[in-house]
mmCIF file of C-alpha atoms in Angstrom:
data_model
loop_
_atom_site.group_PDB
_atom_site.id
_atom_site.type_symbol
_atom_site.label_atom_id
_atom_site.label_comp_id
_atom_site.label_asym_id
_atom_site.label_seq_id
_atom_site.Cartn_x
_atom_site.Cartn_y
_atom_site.Cartn_z
ATOM 1 C CA GLY A 1 -0.161 -0.092 -0.350
ATOM 2 C CA GLU A 2 0.798 3.868 -0.316
ATOM 3 C CA ASP A 3 3.065 5.122 2.707
ATOM 4 C CA VAL A 4 5.426 8.210 3.641
ATOM 5 C CA GLU A 5 7.235 8.350 6.187
ATOM 6 C CA GLN A 6 9.308 11.294 7.467
ATOM 7 C CA SER A 7 11.124 11.952 10.680
ATOM 8 C CA LEU A 8 8.888 14.871 12.844
ATOM 9 C CA PHE A 9 11.504 17.162 14.176
ATOM 10 C CA LEU A 10 14.407 19.182 12.758
ATOM 11 C CA SER A 11 16.617 21.767 14.684
ATOM 12 C CA VAL A 12 19.660 23.110 12.647
ATOM 13 C CA ARG A 13 22.161 26.790 13.375
ATOM 14 C CA GLU A 14 21.783 29.153 10.717
ATOM 15 C CA GLY A 15 24.259 28.484 7.928
ATOM 16 C CA ASP A 16 24.376 25.012 8.257
ATOM 17 C CA SER A 17 23.083 22.800 5.728
ATOM 18 C CA SER A 18 19.847 20.769 6.864
ATOM 19 C CA VAL A 19 18.847 16.636 5.619
ATOM 20 C CA ILE A 20 15.544 16.058 5.716
ATOM 21 C CA ASN A 21 14.850 12.064 5.181
ATOM 22 C CA CYS A 22 11.867 10.815 3.646
ATOM 23 C CA THR A 23 11.217 6.591 2.975
ATOM 24 C CA TYR A 24 7.873 5.160 0.590
ATOM 25 C CA THR A 25 6.781 1.886 0.830
ATOM 26 C CA ASP A 26 4.967 1.752 -2.950
ATOM 27 C CA SER A 27 7.961 0.756 -5.069
ATOM 28 C CA SER A 28 5.554 2.082 -8.446
ATOM 29 C CA SER A 29 5.814 6.125 -7.634
ATOM 30 C CA THR A 30 6.468 7.919 -10.084
ATOM 31 C CA TYR A 31 6.531 11.642 -9.018
ATOM 32 C CA LEU A 32 8.406 11.898 -5.507
ATOM 33 C CA TYR A 33 7.354 16.361 -4.361
ATOM 34 C CA TRP A 34 9.216 18.495 -1.139
ATOM 35 C CA TYR A 35 6.331 20.727 -0.304
ATOM 36 C CA LYS A 36 7.125 24.167 2.597
ATOM 37 C CA GLN A 37 4.029 24.550 4.488
ATOM 38 C CA GLU A 38 4.689 27.975 6.805
ATOM 39 C CA PRO A 39 1.956 28.453 10.174
ATOM 40 C CA GLY A 40 -1.539 29.610 8.556
ATOM 41 C CA ALA A 41 -0.401 28.607 5.315
ATOM 42 C CA GLY A 42 -0.934 25.992 2.744
ATOM 43 C CA LEU A 43 1.620 24.730 0.862
ATOM 44 C CA GLN A 44 4.357 25.815 -0.953
ATOM 45 C CA LEU A 45 5.453 23.564 -3.908
ATOM 46 C CA LEU A 46 9.929 23.680 -3.243
ATOM 47 C CA THR A 47 10.866 21.223 -5.644
ATOM 48 C CA TYR A 48 10.252 17.547 -7.320
ATOM 49 C CA ILE A 49 12.110 14.735 -9.264
ATOM 50 C CA PHE A 50 11.047 11.822 -10.950
ATOM 51 C CA SER A 51 11.307 8.088 -11.014
ATOM 52 C CA ASN A 52 14.362 8.149 -13.371
ATOM 53 C CA MET A 53 16.682 10.391 -11.828
ATOM 54 C CA ASP A 54 18.565 9.945 -9.340
ATOM 55 C CA MET A 55 19.777 14.123 -8.465
ATOM 56 C CA LYS A 56 18.008 17.763 -8.707
ATOM 57 C CA GLN A 57 19.332 20.382 -7.762
ATOM 58 C CA ASP A 58 17.654 24.364 -7.859
ATOM 59 C CA GLN A 59 19.806 26.732 -6.034
ATOM 60 C CA ARG A 60 20.216 26.239 -2.357
ATOM 61 C CA LEU A 61 18.132 22.933 -2.787
ATOM 62 C CA THR A 62 19.745 19.457 -3.576
ATOM 63 C CA VAL A 63 17.074 16.228 -3.437
ATOM 64 C CA LEU A 64 18.188 13.198 -3.501
ATOM 65 C CA LEU A 65 16.510 9.829 -4.675
ATOM 66 C CA ASN A 66 17.917 6.620 -3.986
ATOM 67 C CA LYS A 67 15.214 4.114 -6.028
ATOM 68 C CA LYS A 68 16.791 0.767 -4.236
ATOM 69 C CA ASP A 69 15.958 2.201 -0.846
ATOM 70 C CA LYS A 70 13.199 3.694 -1.313
ATOM 71 C CA HIS A 71 14.500 6.927 0.080
ATOM 72 C CA LEU A 72 14.349 10.286 -0.430
ATOM 73 C CA SER A 73 16.430 12.721 0.836
ATOM 74 C CA LEU A 74 15.391 17.007 1.067
ATOM 75 C CA ARG A 75 19.282 19.390 1.277
ATOM 76 C CA ILE A 76 18.781 23.169 2.052
ATOM 77 C CA ALA A 77 21.971 24.692 2.396
ATOM 78 C CA ASP A 78 23.000 27.917 4.638
ATOM 79 C CA THR A 79 19.755 27.321 5.798
ATOM 80 C CA GLN A 80 18.343 30.429 7.508
ATOM 81 C CA THR A 81 15.671 31.316 9.874
ATOM 82 C CA GLY A 82 13.418 31.355 6.645
ATOM 83 C CA ASP A 83 13.627 28.290 5.982
ATOM 84 C CA SER A 84 11.213 27.182 9.355
ATOM 85 C CA ALA A 85 8.760 25.371 8.790
ATOM 86 C CA ILE A 86 6.631 21.587 7.858
ATOM 87 C CA TYR A 87 9.093 20.230 5.157
ATOM 88 C CA PHE A 88 6.484 18.043 3.307
ATOM 89 C CA CYS A 89 7.683 14.288 1.430
ATOM 90 C CA ALA A 90 4.442 13.693 -0.700
ATOM 91 C CA GLU A 91 3.998 10.738 -4.114
ATOM 92 C CA SER A 92 2.232 10.191 -6.906
ATOM 93 C CA LYS A 93 2.037 7.545 -9.350
ATOM 94 C CA ARG A 94 1.580 7.833 -13.612
ATOM 95 C CA GLY A 95 -2.432 8.063 -14.611
ATOM 96 C CA THR A 96 -3.099 9.655 -11.122
ATOM 97 C CA ALA A 97 -1.030 12.897 -10.717
ATOM 98 C CA SER A 98 -2.765 14.644 -9.085
ATOM 99 C CA LYS A 99 -3.626 12.339 -6.410
ATOM 100 C CA LEU A 100 -0.553 13.206 -3.598
ATOM 101 C CA THR A 101 -0.147 11.110 -1.436
ATOM 102 C CA PHE A 102 2.092 12.945 2.357
ATOM 103 C CA GLY A 103 4.415 11.856 4.836
ATOM 104 C CA THR A 104 3.555 13.512 7.667
ATOM 105 C CA GLY A 105 5.703 16.647 8.251
ATOM 106 C CA THR A 106 8.939 17.250 9.614
ATOM 107 C CA ARG A 107 9.822 20.355 11.611
ATOM 108 C CA LEU A 108 12.623 22.664 10.474
ATOM 109 C CA GLN A 109 13.953 24.344 13.460
ATOM 110 C CA VAL A 110 16.669 27.479 12.394
ATOM 111 C CA THR A 111 18.137 28.573 15.459
ATOM 112 C CA LEU A 112 20.777 31.197 15.339
ATOM 113 C CA ASP B 1 -3.103 36.945 -10.399
ATOM 114 C CA ALA B 2 -5.041 36.059 -7.234
ATOM 115 C CA GLY B 3 -3.838 32.701 -6.605
ATOM 116 C CA VAL B 4 -6.634 29.834 -5.502
ATOM 117 C CA THR B 5 -8.829 30.683 -2.857
ATOM 118 C CA GLN B 6 -10.520 29.524 -0.601
ATOM 119 C CA SER B 7 -13.451 30.726 1.488
ATOM 120 C CA PRO B 8 -14.652 30.797 4.295
ATOM 121 C CA THR B 9 -10.898 31.020 6.161
ATOM 122 C CA HIS B 10 -12.455 29.473 9.195
ATOM 123 C CA LEU B 11 -15.545 27.458 10.151
ATOM 124 C CA ILE B 12 -16.806 26.018 13.872
ATOM 125 C CA LYS B 13 -19.813 23.279 13.277
ATOM 126 C CA THR B 14 -21.582 21.143 15.632
ATOM 127 C CA ARG B 15 -21.670 17.111 15.247
ATOM 128 C CA GLY B 16 -24.666 16.006 12.276
ATOM 129 C CA GLN B 17 -24.596 19.258 10.542
ATOM 130 C CA GLN B 18 -23.535 19.887 7.087
ATOM 131 C CA VAL B 19 -20.189 22.136 5.622
ATOM 132 C CA THR B 20 -19.997 23.980 2.546
ATOM 133 C CA LEU B 21 -16.490 25.031 1.280
ATOM 134 C CA ARG B 22 -15.390 27.122 -1.479
ATOM 135 C CA CYS B 23 -12.575 26.870 -3.898
ATOM 136 C CA SER B 24 -11.586 29.317 -6.922
ATOM 137 C CA PRO B 25 -8.588 27.751 -9.203
ATOM 138 C CA LYS B 26 -5.293 29.841 -9.740
ATOM 139 C CA SER B 27 -6.381 31.746 -13.612
ATOM 140 C CA GLY B 28 -6.068 28.956 -16.469
ATOM 141 C CA HIS B 29 -5.994 25.739 -14.103
ATOM 142 C CA ASP B 30 -9.548 23.360 -14.469
ATOM 143 C CA THR B 31 -8.577 21.204 -12.586
ATOM 144 C CA VAL B 32 -9.481 21.275 -8.621
ATOM 145 C CA SER B 33 -8.303 18.691 -5.592
ATOM 146 C CA TRP B 34 -9.485 18.624 -2.599
ATOM 147 C CA TYR B 35 -7.318 17.354 0.892
ATOM 148 C CA GLN B 36 -8.002 17.188 4.595
ATOM 149 C CA GLN B 37 -5.242 17.621 6.640
ATOM 150 C CA ALA B 38 -5.248 16.873 10.660
ATOM 151 C CA LEU B 39 -3.541 18.705 12.686
ATOM 152 C CA GLY B 40 0.168 16.829 12.871
ATOM 153 C CA GLN B 41 -0.852 15.089 10.447
ATOM 154 C CA GLY B 42 -0.085 15.305 6.613
ATOM 155 C CA PRO B 43 -2.621 15.940 4.499
ATOM 156 C CA GLN B 44 -5.283 13.518 2.739
ATOM 157 C CA PHE B 45 -6.531 12.921 -0.381
ATOM 158 C CA ILE B 46 -9.791 13.325 -0.104
ATOM 159 C CA PHE B 47 -11.025 13.899 -4.666
ATOM 160 C CA GLN B 48 -10.911 15.541 -7.741
ATOM 161 C CA TYR B 49 -12.438 17.589 -10.894
ATOM 162 C CA TYR B 50 -11.649 18.098 -13.820
ATOM 163 C CA GLU B 51 -14.932 19.173 -16.333
ATOM 164 C CA GLU B 52 -17.212 18.717 -13.943
ATOM 165 C CA GLU B 53 -16.674 15.284 -13.043
ATOM 166 C CA GLU B 54 -14.960 13.951 -9.852
ATOM 167 C CA ARG B 55 -12.031 11.504 -11.379
ATOM 168 C CA GLN B 56 -10.572 10.344 -8.662
ATOM 169 C CA ARG B 57 -11.549 9.414 -5.563
ATOM 170 C CA GLY B 58 -9.526 9.338 -1.791
ATOM 171 C CA ASN B 59 -10.913 6.875 0.811
ATOM 172 C CA PHE B 60 -12.874 9.016 2.066
ATOM 173 C CA PRO B 61 -16.592 8.395 3.223
ATOM 174 C CA ASP B 62 -20.072 9.022 0.700
ATOM 175 C CA ARG B 63 -20.654 12.318 3.840
ATOM 176 C CA PHE B 64 -18.238 13.573 1.783
ATOM 177 C CA SER B 65 -19.221 14.985 -1.338
ATOM 178 C CA GLY B 66 -17.847 17.699 -4.324
ATOM 179 C CA HIS B 67 -19.258 19.912 -6.914
ATOM 180 C CA GLN B 68 -16.951 21.270 -9.853
ATOM 181 C CA PHE B 69 -19.207 24.432 -11.828
ATOM 182 C CA PRO B 70 -18.894 25.723 -15.347
ATOM 183 C CA ASN B 71 -15.969 28.480 -13.932
ATOM 184 C CA TYR B 72 -14.395 26.060 -12.718
ATOM 185 C CA SER B 73 -14.422 26.898 -8.984
ATOM 186 C CA SER B 74 -15.392 24.298 -6.896
ATOM 187 C CA GLU B 75 -17.182 23.143 -3.832
ATOM 188 C CA LEU B 76 -16.711 20.826 -1.109
ATOM 189 C CA ASN B 77 -19.889 19.143 1.009
ATOM 190 C CA VAL B 78 -19.462 17.897 4.697
ATOM 191 C CA ASN B 79 -22.520 15.898 5.492
ATOM 192 C CA ALA B 80 -23.457 14.707 8.888
ATOM 193 C CA LEU B 81 -20.097 15.768 10.651
ATOM 194 C CA LEU B 82 -18.277 13.828 13.829
ATOM 195 C CA LEU B 83 -15.373 15.347 15.744
ATOM 196 C CA GLY B 84 -12.988 13.654 13.502
ATOM 197 C CA ASP B 85 -13.746 15.612 10.552
ATOM 198 C CA SER B 86 -12.238 18.579 12.397
ATOM 199 C CA ALA B 87 -9.072 19.692 9.990
ATOM 200 C CA LEU B 88 -7.613 21.830 7.867
ATOM 201 C CA TYR B 89 -9.549 21.285 4.558
ATOM 202 C CA LEU B 90 -7.256 22.858 1.419
ATOM 203 C CA CYS B 91 -7.861 22.723 -2.406
ATOM 204 C CA ALA B 92 -5.009 22.245 -5.405
ATOM 205 C CA SER B 93 -5.583 23.279 -8.280
ATOM 206 C CA SER B 94 -3.607 22.786 -11.369
ATOM 207 C CA ARG B 95 -3.627 22.361 -15.230
ATOM 208 C CA GLY B 96 -5.317 19.410 -17.162
ATOM 209 C CA ASN B 97 -5.837 16.417 -14.610
ATOM 210 C CA PHE B 98 -2.316 14.634 -15.665
ATOM 211 C CA TYR B 99 0.714 15.523 -13.991
ATOM 212 C CA ASN B 100 0.889 19.490 -13.561
ATOM 213 C CA GLU B 101 2.228 21.582 -10.186
ATOM 214 C CA GLN B 102 -1.069 21.475 -8.646
ATOM 215 C CA PHE B 103 -1.131 25.317 -6.256
ATOM 216 C CA PHE B 104 -2.551 24.718 -2.887
ATOM 217 C CA GLY B 105 -4.588 27.671 -1.514
ATOM 218 C CA PRO B 106 -4.643 28.869 2.453
ATOM 219 C CA GLY B 107 -7.281 26.447 3.624
ATOM 220 C CA THR B 108 -10.085 26.705 5.066
ATOM 221 C CA ARG B 109 -10.307 25.498 9.336
ATOM 222 C CA LEU B 110 -13.134 23.786 10.014
ATOM 223 C CA THR B 111 -13.973 23.209 13.352
ATOM 224 C CA VAL B 112 -17.268 20.281 14.955
ATOM 225 C CA LEU B 113 -17.991 20.525 18.150
#
């Protein structure tokens, strides 16, 4: 079945790198996403990766996908206080790409 | 461009009542998906509307129903409200019902007493 898991909390110092991890169970997952949710706000798509890719880089964000282990990670370089938020990993499948299955979210706290 | 808008922002209902939530998609988008986000959880897919029809549905009971209008806006209706229906209801819009980036609205916070 579909299951996406994340650790609940991560604390990093401003300027350090953050790595948020996610595991998923469904090998037919085709698209994998990272969303950011700030307090009282909706979800903002940060980046996504197709399952036939290993890595994607977009400015301060690097996504790594290990399809064999069904492991996805999001690295944020030079983490800033404005990066404090909840980060959700999500997956979808070919043909049902609008149906997203989300993890429980990782709360990132950035300290000075 | 106003982006995805949802109304109302907050809503308080009592058990057994019915509620209607509204969503206007981003300009140029024709597909609307609804998600329920309970406190401390990730969003869960309720259903998706495209061309005024329900195209996909998640694991939610028939008490949850919806509608899409010719202008692509959408409503989510929940009947016979339960305490467990208390959540943030998120609407997302996209262009086409295959893969396209989904833009989320700010949500409607529903509290059932």
